[in-house]
Amino acid sequence: MENKKKTVTVKNLTTVFPTSRGLIKAANEISFSMSEGSCLALIGESGAGKSVTALSLLRLVPPPGRITGGEIILDNQDLLKLGSAEMRRVRGDDLALVFQDSLSTFNPVRPIGAHICETINTHRRLSNGEAKEIALGKMADMGLPAERVFKSFPFQLSGGMRQRAALAMALSLHPKLLITDEATTSLDVTLQAQVLHYLKKHLQDCCMSVLFISHDLAAAAAVADRVAVIYAGRIVESGPLKEVFQKPLHPYTEALIGSHPSFCSGTLEPIKGSPPDLANLSAGCSFVSRCSKASGICHQIAPVLQEAPTGHQAACHLLIGKVVDDGEVAVS
Ligand code: SF4
């Protein structure tokens, strides 16, 4: 297998929010790494910790939330050790974020081109002509009619075009890591497919990594090569996307797949119950109240992520002793 350079390694990243009911660990010892040209999908229900993870990577956690531990290694430097000025440079230069709502990304009274050129000029010493050339190039990469979109105001574009313009802006500085947070969620299926197509095409042509945050498994499957499933602030399963989606090891991943129309061949089964109260987590597995496979130990001891021979990891007591000789892992 081709040995690609690691772009980002996140180790035990923990972000907390103090509340009147206690400290909430919204991102709890999150670890993953990504290679250049790869796309990792971070999937899970709303409130699972996906967006907090994204904001933590950018060190933009809104107060009173704060990062209390871990490492974010990008290009051999730990972002958590950088000063504010250096971190501002890294954001934009090396890290970029695209949100769900591109309408709020752009000032409604300025043309799209002015936004992209301003972003470029904030980080690079280039002439206006050179900045415009980069902006037009990135818009063309996203399949946009570049000259027209450059002069257009945000409200003159469709949601899909606007989202691709937001991606063009994020990519204009060639970030090492692009984070998209539900970037295609508000689009209809056709527009979503367009955005994902151009994102994937760009990913194949360059050396960046993409952290694709979504609750939509079909969108994740269209663009990612690896997946991490997050539940109650913790990654509960991770590995190659095909492997995880075809042979999920964690009952939560199984339940997510079973509740998604694109993946479930039989009757759709909504995940019963609701996510736990993060201010009041019990000692055991955080999925225990919703898990049909729970046993006594699940109420007492929190499972930790462990490696299976299939090449992926899961945090579930069912894995212990259930890895059979041929490398298959049975959870049922
Ligand atoms: Fe279910 Fe127990 Fe596995 Fe948690 S550890 S997912 S409760 S079987």
Coordinates of N, CA and C in Angstrom, one line a residue, residues 78-276:
D78 N 2.5 21.1 17.3 CA 1.3 21.0 18.1 C 0.5 22.3 18.2
L79 N -0.6 22.3 17.5 CA -1.4 23.6 17.4 C -1.8 24.1 18.8
L80 N -1.9 23.2 19.8 CA -2.3 23.6 21.1 C -1.2 24.3 21.9
K81 N 0.0 24.3 21.3 CA 1.1 25.0 21.9 C 1.5 26.3 21.2
L82 N 0.7 26.7 20.2 CA 1.0 27.9 19.4 C 0.4 29.1 20.1
G83 N 1.0 30.3 20.0 CA 0.4 31.5 20.5 C -0.7 31.9 19.6
S84 N -1.5 33.0 20.0 CA -2.7 33.4 19.3 C -2.4 33.9 17.9
A85 N -1.3 34.7 17.8 CA -0.9 35.2 16.5 C -0.6 34.1 15.5
E86 N 0.2 33.2 16.0 CA 0.7 32.1 15.1 C -0.5 31.2 14.7
M87 N -1.5 31.0 15.7 CA -2.6 30.2 15.4 C -3.5 30.9 14.3
R88 N -3.6 32.3 14.4 CA -4.3 33.0 13.3 C -3.7 32.8 12.0
R89 N -2.4 32.7 11.9 CA -1.8 32.4 10.6 C -2.1 31.0 10.1
V90 N -2.1 30.1 11.1 CA -2.3 28.7 10.7 C -3.8 28.5 10.1
R91 N -4.7 29.2 10.8 CA -6.1 29.2 10.3 C -6.1 29.9 8.9
G92 N -6.6 29.4 7.9 CA -6.5 30.0 6.6 C -5.4 29.5 5.8
D93 N -4.1 29.6 6.4 CA -3.0 29.1 5.7 C -3.0 27.6 5.6
D94 N -3.2 26.9 6.7 CA -3.1 25.5 6.8 C -4.4 24.8 7.1
L95 N -5.3 25.5 7.7 CA -6.6 24.9 8.1 C -7.7 25.7 7.6
A96 N -8.8 25.1 7.1 CA -9.9 25.9 6.6 C -11.2 25.1 7.0
L97 N -12.2 25.9 7.2 CA -13.5 25.3 7.6 C -14.6 25.8 6.7
V98 N -15.5 24.9 6.3 CA -16.7 25.3 5.5 C -17.9 24.8 6.3
F99 N -18.8 25.8 6.6 CA -20.0 25.5 7.4 C -21.1 25.0 6.5
Q100 N -22.2 24.7 7.2 CA -23.4 24.3 6.5 C -24.1 25.5 5.7
D101 N -24.0 26.7 6.4 CA -24.8 27.8 5.9 C -23.9 28.8 5.2
S102 N -23.7 28.6 3.8 CA -22.8 29.5 3.1 C -23.3 30.9 3.0
L103 N -24.6 31.1 3.2 CA -25.2 32.4 3.1 C -24.6 33.3 4.2
S104 N -24.3 32.7 5.4 CA -23.7 33.5 6.5 C -22.2 33.6 6.3
T105 N -21.6 32.8 5.4 CA -20.2 32.9 5.2 C -19.8 34.2 4.4
F106 N -20.7 34.6 3.6 CA -20.5 35.8 2.7 C -21.3 37.0 3.2
N107 N -20.6 38.2 3.1 CA -21.3 39.4 3.3 C -22.3 39.6 2.1
P108 N -23.6 39.8 2.4 CA -24.6 39.8 1.3 C -24.4 41.0 0.3
V109 N -23.7 42.1 0.7 CA -23.5 43.2 -0.2 C -22.2 43.3 -0.9
R110 N -21.4 42.2 -0.8 CA -20.1 42.1 -1.5 C -20.1 41.0 -2.5
P111 N -19.6 41.2 -3.7 CA -19.5 40.1 -4.7 C -18.6 38.9 -4.1
I112 N -18.9 37.7 -4.6 CA -18.1 36.5 -4.2 C -16.6 36.7 -4.4
G113 N -16.3 37.3 -5.6 CA -14.8 37.4 -5.9 C -14.1 38.3 -4.9
A114 N -14.8 39.3 -4.4 CA -14.1 40.2 -3.4 C -13.8 39.5 -2.2
H115 N -14.7 38.6 -1.8 CA -14.5 37.8 -0.5 C -13.3 36.9 -0.7
I116 N -13.2 36.2 -1.9 CA -12.1 35.2 -2.0 C -10.8 36.0 -2.1
C117 N -10.8 37.1 -2.9 CA -9.5 37.8 -3.0 C -9.1 38.4 -1.7
E118 N -10.0 38.8 -0.9 CA -9.7 39.4 0.4 C -9.0 38.3 1.3
T119 N -9.6 37.1 1.3 CA -9.1 35.9 2.0 C -7.6 35.7 1.6
I120 N -7.4 35.7 0.3 CA -6.1 35.4 -0.3 C -5.1 36.5 0.2
N121 N -5.5 37.7 0.1 CA -4.6 38.9 0.4 C -4.3 39.0 1.8
T122 N -5.2 38.5 2.7 CA -4.9 38.5 4.1 C -3.7 37.6 4.5
H123 N -3.5 36.6 3.7 CA -2.5 35.6 4.0 C -1.3 35.6 3.1
R124 N -1.5 36.2 1.9 CA -0.4 36.1 0.9 C -0.1 37.6 0.4
R125 N 1.2 37.8 0.1 CA 1.5 39.1 -0.6 C 1.4 38.9 -2.1
L126 N 0.2 39.2 -2.6 CA 0.0 39.0 -4.0 C -0.6 40.3 -4.6
S127 N -0.5 40.5 -5.9 CA -1.2 41.6 -6.5 C -2.6 41.2 -6.7
N128 N -3.5 42.2 -6.9 CA -4.9 41.9 -7.1 C -5.1 41.0 -8.3
G129 N -4.3 41.2 -9.3 CA -4.5 40.3 -10.5 C -4.1 38.9 -10.2
E130 N -3.1 38.7 -9.4 CA -2.7 37.3 -9.0 C -3.7 36.7 -8.1
A131 N -4.3 37.4 -7.2 CA -5.3 36.9 -6.3 C -6.6 36.5 -7.1
K132 N -6.9 37.4 -8.0 CA -8.1 37.1 -8.9 C -7.8 35.8 -9.7
E133 N -6.6 35.6 -10.2 CA -6.3 34.4 -11.0 C -6.5 33.2 -10.1
I134 N -6.0 33.2 -8.9 CA -6.2 32.1 -8.0 C -7.7 31.8 -7.7
A135 N -8.4 32.9 -7.4 CA -9.9 32.8 -7.1 C -10.6 32.2 -8.3
L136 N -10.3 32.6 -9.5 CA -11.0 32.1 -10.7 C -10.6 30.6 -10.9
G137 N -9.4 30.3 -10.6 CA -8.9 28.9 -10.8 C -9.6 28.0 -9.8
K138 N -9.8 28.4 -8.6 CA -10.4 27.6 -7.6 C -11.9 27.4 -7.9
M139 N -12.5 28.5 -8.4 CA -13.9 28.4 -8.7 C -14.1 27.4 -9.9
A140 N -13.2 27.5 -10.9 CA -13.3 26.6 -12.0 C -13.1 25.1 -11.5
D141 N -12.2 24.9 -10.6 CA -12.0 23.6 -10.0 C -13.3 23.1 -9.4
M142 N -14.1 24.0 -8.9 CA -15.3 23.5 -8.2 C -16.5 23.5 -9.3
G143 N -16.1 23.6 -10.5 CA -17.1 23.4 -11.6 C -18.0 24.7 -11.7
L144 N -17.6 25.8 -11.3 CA -18.4 27.0 -11.3 C -18.1 27.8 -12.6
P145 N -19.0 28.5 -13.2 CA -18.7 29.5 -14.2 C -18.0 30.7 -13.6
A146 N -16.6 30.6 -13.6 CA -15.8 31.4 -12.7 C -16.0 32.9 -12.8
E147 N -16.0 33.4 -14.1 CA -16.1 34.8 -14.3 C -17.4 35.4 -13.8
R148 N -18.5 34.6 -14.1 CA -19.8 35.1 -13.7 C -19.9 35.1 -12.2
V149 N -19.5 34.0 -11.5 CA -19.6 33.9 -10.1 C -18.8 34.9 -9.4
F150 N -17.6 35.2 -9.9 CA -16.7 36.2 -9.3 C -17.4 37.5 -9.1
K151 N -18.3 37.9 -10.1 CA -18.9 39.2 -10.0 C -20.3 39.1 -9.3
S152 N -20.7 37.9 -9.0 CA -22.1 37.7 -8.4 C -22.1 38.0 -7.0
F153 N -23.3 38.5 -6.5 CA -23.5 38.6 -5.1 C -24.1 37.3 -4.6
P154 N -23.9 37.0 -3.3 CA -24.3 35.6 -2.7 C -25.7 35.3 -3.1
F155 N -26.6 36.2 -3.0 CA -28.1 35.9 -3.2 C -28.4 35.6 -4.6
Q156 N -27.4 35.9 -5.5 CA -27.7 35.6 -7.0 C -27.3 34.1 -7.3
L157 N -26.8 33.4 -6.4 CA -26.4 32.0 -6.6 C -27.3 31.0 -6.0
S158 N -27.4 29.8 -6.6 CA -28.2 28.7 -5.9 C -27.4 28.3 -4.7
G159 N -28.1 27.5 -3.8 CA -27.4 27.0 -2.6 C -26.2 26.2 -3.0
G160 N -26.3 25.4 -4.0 CA -25.2 24.5 -4.4 C -24.0 25.3 -4.9
M161 N -24.3 26.3 -5.7 CA -23.2 27.2 -6.3 C -22.5 27.9 -5.2
R162 N -23.4 28.4 -4.2 CA -22.8 29.2 -3.1 C -21.9 28.3 -2.3
Q163 N -22.3 27.1 -2.1 CA -21.5 26.2 -1.2 C -20.2 25.9 -1.9
R164 N -20.3 25.7 -3.3 CA -19.0 25.5 -4.0 C -18.1 26.7 -4.0
A165 N -18.8 27.9 -4.0 CA -18.0 29.1 -3.9 C -17.3 29.2 -2.5
A166 N -18.0 28.8 -1.5 CA -17.4 28.7 -0.1 C -16.2 27.7 -0.1
L167 N -16.4 26.6 -0.8 CA -15.3 25.7 -0.8 C -14.1 26.2 -1.6
A168 N -14.4 26.9 -2.7 CA -13.3 27.6 -3.5 C -12.6 28.6 -2.6
M169 N -13.3 29.3 -1.8 CA -12.6 30.3 -0.9 C -11.8 29.6 0.1
A170 N -12.3 28.5 0.7 CA -11.5 27.7 1.7 C -10.3 27.1 1.1
L171 N -10.4 26.7 -0.2 CA -9.3 26.0 -0.9 C -8.3 27.0 -1.5
S172 N -8.6 28.3 -1.5 CA -7.8 29.2 -2.3 C -6.4 29.4 -1.7
L173 N -6.2 29.0 -0.4 CA -4.9 29.1 0.2 C -4.2 27.8 0.4
H174 N -4.8 26.8 -0.3 CA -4.2 25.4 -0.3 C -4.0 24.9 1.1
P175 N -5.1 24.8 1.9 CA -4.9 24.4 3.3 C -4.4 22.9 3.3
K176 N -3.7 22.5 4.4 CA -3.3 21.1 4.5 C -4.5 20.3 5.0
L177 N -5.4 21.0 5.8 CA -6.6 20.3 6.3 C -7.8 21.1 6.1
L178 N -8.8 20.6 5.3 CA -10.1 21.2 5.2 C -11.1 20.5 6.0
I179 N -11.8 21.3 6.8 CA -12.9 20.7 7.6 C -14.2 21.2 7.0
T180 N -15.1 20.2 6.7 CA -16.4 20.6 6.3 C -17.4 20.1 7.3
D181 N -18.2 21.1 7.8 CA -19.1 20.7 8.9 C -20.5 20.8 8.4
E182 N -21.1 19.7 8.1 CA -22.4 19.5 7.5 C -22.6 20.4 6.3
A183 N -21.5 20.5 5.5 CA -21.4 21.4 4.3 C -22.4 21.1 3.2
T184 N -22.9 19.9 3.2 CA -23.9 19.6 2.1 C -25.3 19.3 2.7
T185 N -25.4 19.4 4.0 CA -26.7 19.0 4.6 C -27.9 19.8 4.2
S186 N -27.7 21.1 3.9 CA -28.9 21.9 3.6 C -29.3 21.8 2.1
L187 N -28.5 21.1 1.3 CA -28.7 21.0 -0.1 C -29.6 19.8 -0.5
D188 N -30.3 20.0 -1.6 CA -31.1 18.9 -2.1 C -30.2 17.8 -2.7
V189 N -30.7 16.7 -3.0 CA -29.8 15.5 -3.4 C -28.9 15.8 -4.6
T190 N -29.5 16.5 -5.6 CA -28.8 16.8 -6.8 C -27.6 17.8 -6.5
L191 N -27.9 18.8 -5.8 CA -26.9 19.8 -5.5 C -25.8 19.2 -4.6
Q192 N -26.3 18.4 -3.7 CA -25.3 17.7 -2.8 C -24.4 16.9 -3.6
A193 N -24.9 16.1 -4.6 CA -24.0 15.3 -5.4 C -23.0 16.1 -6.1
Q194 N -23.4 17.3 -6.6 CA -22.5 18.2 -7.3 C -21.4 18.6 -6.4
V195 N -21.7 19.1 -5.2 CA -20.7 19.5 -4.3 C -19.7 18.4 -3.9
L196 N -20.3 17.2 -3.7 CA -19.4 16.1 -3.3 C -18.5 15.7 -4.4
H197 N -19.1 15.7 -5.6 CA -18.3 15.3 -6.8 C -17.1 16.2 -6.9
Y198 N -17.2 17.6 -6.8 CA -16.1 18.5 -7.0 C -15.2 18.4 -5.8
L199 N -15.7 18.2 -4.6 CA -14.8 18.0 -3.5 C -13.9 16.8 -3.6
K200 N -14.5 15.7 -4.0 CA -13.8 14.5 -4.2 C -12.7 14.6 -5.3
K201 N -13.1 15.3 -6.4 CA -12.2 15.5 -7.5 C -11.0 16.3 -7.1
H202 N -11.3 17.4 -6.3 CA -10.2 18.2 -5.8 C -9.3 17.5 -4.9
L203 N -9.9 16.6 -4.1 CA -9.1 15.9 -3.1 C -8.1 14.9 -3.8
Q204 N -8.6 14.4 -4.9 CA -7.7 13.4 -5.7 C -6.6 14.2 -6.4
D205 N -6.8 15.5 -6.7 CA -5.8 16.2 -7.4 C -4.8 16.9 -6.5
C206 N -4.9 16.9 -5.2 CA -4.1 17.7 -4.4 C -3.6 16.9 -3.1
C207 N -2.9 17.5 -2.3 CA -2.2 16.8 -1.2 C -2.9 17.1 0.2
M208 N -4.0 17.8 0.2 CA -4.7 18.1 1.5 C -5.4 16.9 2.0
S209 N -5.9 17.0 3.3 CA -6.8 16.0 3.9 C -8.1 16.7 4.1
V210 N -9.2 16.0 4.1 CA -10.5 16.5 4.4 C -11.1 15.8 5.6
L211 N -11.6 16.6 6.6 CA -12.4 16.0 7.7 C -13.8 16.3 7.4
F212 N -14.6 15.3 7.0 CA -15.9 15.5 6.5 C -16.9 15.2 7.6
I213 N -17.5 16.3 8.2 CA -18.3 16.1 9.4 C -19.8 16.0 8.9
S214 N -20.5 15.0 9.2 CA -21.9 14.9 8.7 C -22.7 13.9 9.6
H215 N -24.0 14.1 9.6 CA -24.8 13.0 10.2 C -25.4 12.2 9.0
D216 N -25.0 12.5 7.8 CA -25.6 11.9 6.6 C -24.6 10.8 6.1
L217 N -24.9 9.5 6.4 CA -24.0 8.4 6.0 C -23.8 8.3 4.5
A218 N -24.9 8.6 3.7 CA -24.7 8.5 2.3 C -23.7 9.6 1.7
A219 N -23.8 10.8 2.3 CA -22.8 11.8 1.9 C -21.4 11.4 2.3
A220 N -21.3 10.9 3.5 CA -20.0 10.4 3.9 C -19.4 9.3 3.0
A221 N -20.3 8.4 2.6 CA -19.9 7.3 1.8 C -19.5 7.7 0.4
A222 N -20.0 8.9 0.0 CA -19.7 9.4 -1.4 C -18.3 10.0 -1.5
V223 N -17.8 10.4 -0.3 CA -16.6 11.2 -0.4 C -15.4 10.6 0.4
A224 N -15.7 9.9 1.5 CA -14.7 9.6 2.4 C -14.1 8.2 2.2
D225 N -12.8 8.0 2.6 CA -12.2 6.6 2.5 C -12.1 6.0 3.9
R226 N -12.2 6.8 4.9 CA -12.2 6.3 6.3 C -13.3 7.0 7.1
V227 N -13.7 6.3 8.2 CA -14.8 6.9 8.9 C -14.5 6.7 10.4
A228 N -15.0 7.7 11.2 CA -14.9 7.6 12.7 C -16.3 7.9 13.2
V229 N -16.9 7.0 14.0 CA -18.2 7.2 14.5 C -18.1 7.8 15.9
I230 N -18.8 8.9 16.2 CA -18.7 9.5 17.5 C -20.0 9.5 18.2
Y231 N -19.9 9.1 19.5 CA -21.2 9.0 20.3 C -20.8 9.6 21.7
A232 N -21.7 10.5 22.2 CA -21.5 11.1 23.5 C -20.1 11.6 23.7
G233 N -19.5 12.2 22.7 CA -18.2 12.9 22.8 C -17.0 12.0 22.6
R234 N -17.3 10.7 22.4 CA -16.2 9.7 22.2 C -16.2 9.0 20.8
I235 N -15.1 8.7 20.2 CA -15.1 7.9 19.0 C -15.3 6.5 19.5
V236 N -16.4 5.9 18.9 CA -16.7 4.5 19.4 C -16.4 3.4 18.3
E237 N -16.1 3.9 17.1 CA -15.7 3.0 16.0 C -15.0 3.8 15.0
S238 N -13.9 3.2 14.4 CA -13.2 3.9 13.3 C -12.5 2.9 12.4
G239 N -12.3 3.2 11.2 CA -11.6 2.3 10.2 C -12.0 2.7 8.8
P240 N -11.5 1.8 7.9 CA -11.8 2.1 6.5 C -13.3 2.1 6.3
L241 N -13.8 3.1 5.5 CA -15.3 3.3 5.4 C -16.0 2.0 5.0
K242 N -15.5 1.4 3.9 CA -16.2 0.2 3.4 C -16.3 -0.9 4.5
E243 N -15.2 -1.0 5.2 CA -15.2 -2.1 6.3 C -16.2 -1.7 7.4
V244 N -16.2 -0.5 7.8 CA -17.1 -0.1 8.9 C -18.6 -0.2 8.5
F245 N -18.8 0.3 7.3 CA -20.3 0.3 6.8 C -20.8 -1.1 6.5
Q246 N -19.8 -2.0 6.0 CA -20.3 -3.4 5.7 C -20.3 -4.3 6.9
K247 N -19.3 -4.1 7.8 CA -19.2 -5.0 8.9 C -19.0 -4.2 10.2
P248 N -20.0 -3.4 10.6 CA -19.9 -2.6 11.8 C -19.7 -3.4 13.0
L249 N -18.8 -3.0 13.9 CA -18.5 -3.7 15.1 C -19.2 -3.2 16.3
H250 N -19.6 -2.0 16.3 CA -20.2 -1.3 17.4 C -21.7 -1.3 17.2
P251 N -22.5 -1.7 18.2 CA -24.0 -1.6 18.1 C -24.5 -0.3 17.7
Y252 N -23.8 0.8 18.1 CA -24.3 2.1 17.7 C -24.1 2.3 16.2
T253 N -23.0 1.9 15.7 CA -22.8 2.0 14.2 C -23.8 1.2 13.5
E254 N -24.1 0.0 14.0 CA -25.1 -0.9 13.4 C -26.4 -0.2 13.3
A255 N -26.8 0.5 14.5 CA -28.1 1.2 14.6 C -28.1 2.4 13.7
L256 N -27.0 3.1 13.5 CA -27.0 4.2 12.6 C -27.3 3.8 11.2
I257 N -26.6 2.7 10.8 CA -26.8 2.2 9.4 C -28.2 1.7 9.2
G258 N -28.7 1.0 10.3 CA -30.1 0.4 10.2 C -31.2 1.5 10.1
S259 N -30.8 2.7 10.5 CA -31.8 3.8 10.5 C -31.7 4.7 9.3
H260 N -30.7 4.4 8.4 CA -30.5 5.2 7.2 C -31.1 4.6 6.0
P261 N -32.0 5.3 5.3 CA -32.6 4.7 4.1 C -31.7 4.2 3.0
S262 N -30.5 4.9 2.8 CA -29.6 4.5 1.8 C -28.9 3.2 2.1
F263 N -28.9 2.7 3.3 CA -28.1 1.6 3.7 C -28.9 0.4 4.2
C264 N -30.1 0.7 4.6 CA -30.9 -0.4 5.2 C -31.7 -1.1 4.1
S265 N -31.6 -2.4 3.9 CA -32.3 -3.0 2.8 C -33.7 -3.5 3.3
G266 N -33.8 -3.7 4.6 CA -35.1 -4.1 5.2 C -35.9 -2.9 5.7
T267 N -36.6 -3.1 6.8 CA -37.4 -2.1 7.5 C -36.5 -1.1 8.2
L268 N -36.7 0.2 8.0 CA -35.9 1.2 8.7 C -36.2 1.1 10.2
E269 N -35.1 1.1 11.0 CA -35.3 1.0 12.4 C -34.7 2.2 13.1
P270 N -35.5 3.2 13.5 CA -35.0 4.3 14.2 C -34.2 3.9 15.4
I271 N -33.2 4.6 15.8 CA -32.4 4.3 17.0 C -33.3 4.6 18.2
K272 N -33.5 3.6 19.0 CA -34.5 3.9 20.2 C -33.8 4.7 21.2
G273 N -34.6 5.4 22.0 CA -34.0 6.2 23.1 C -33.4 7.5 22.6
S274 N -32.7 8.2 23.5 CA -32.0 9.4 23.1 C -30.6 9.4 23.7
P275 N -29.7 10.3 23.2 CA -28.3 10.3 23.7 C -28.3 10.6 25.1
P276 N -27.3 10.2 25.8 CA -27.2 10.4 27.3 C -27.0 11.8 27.7

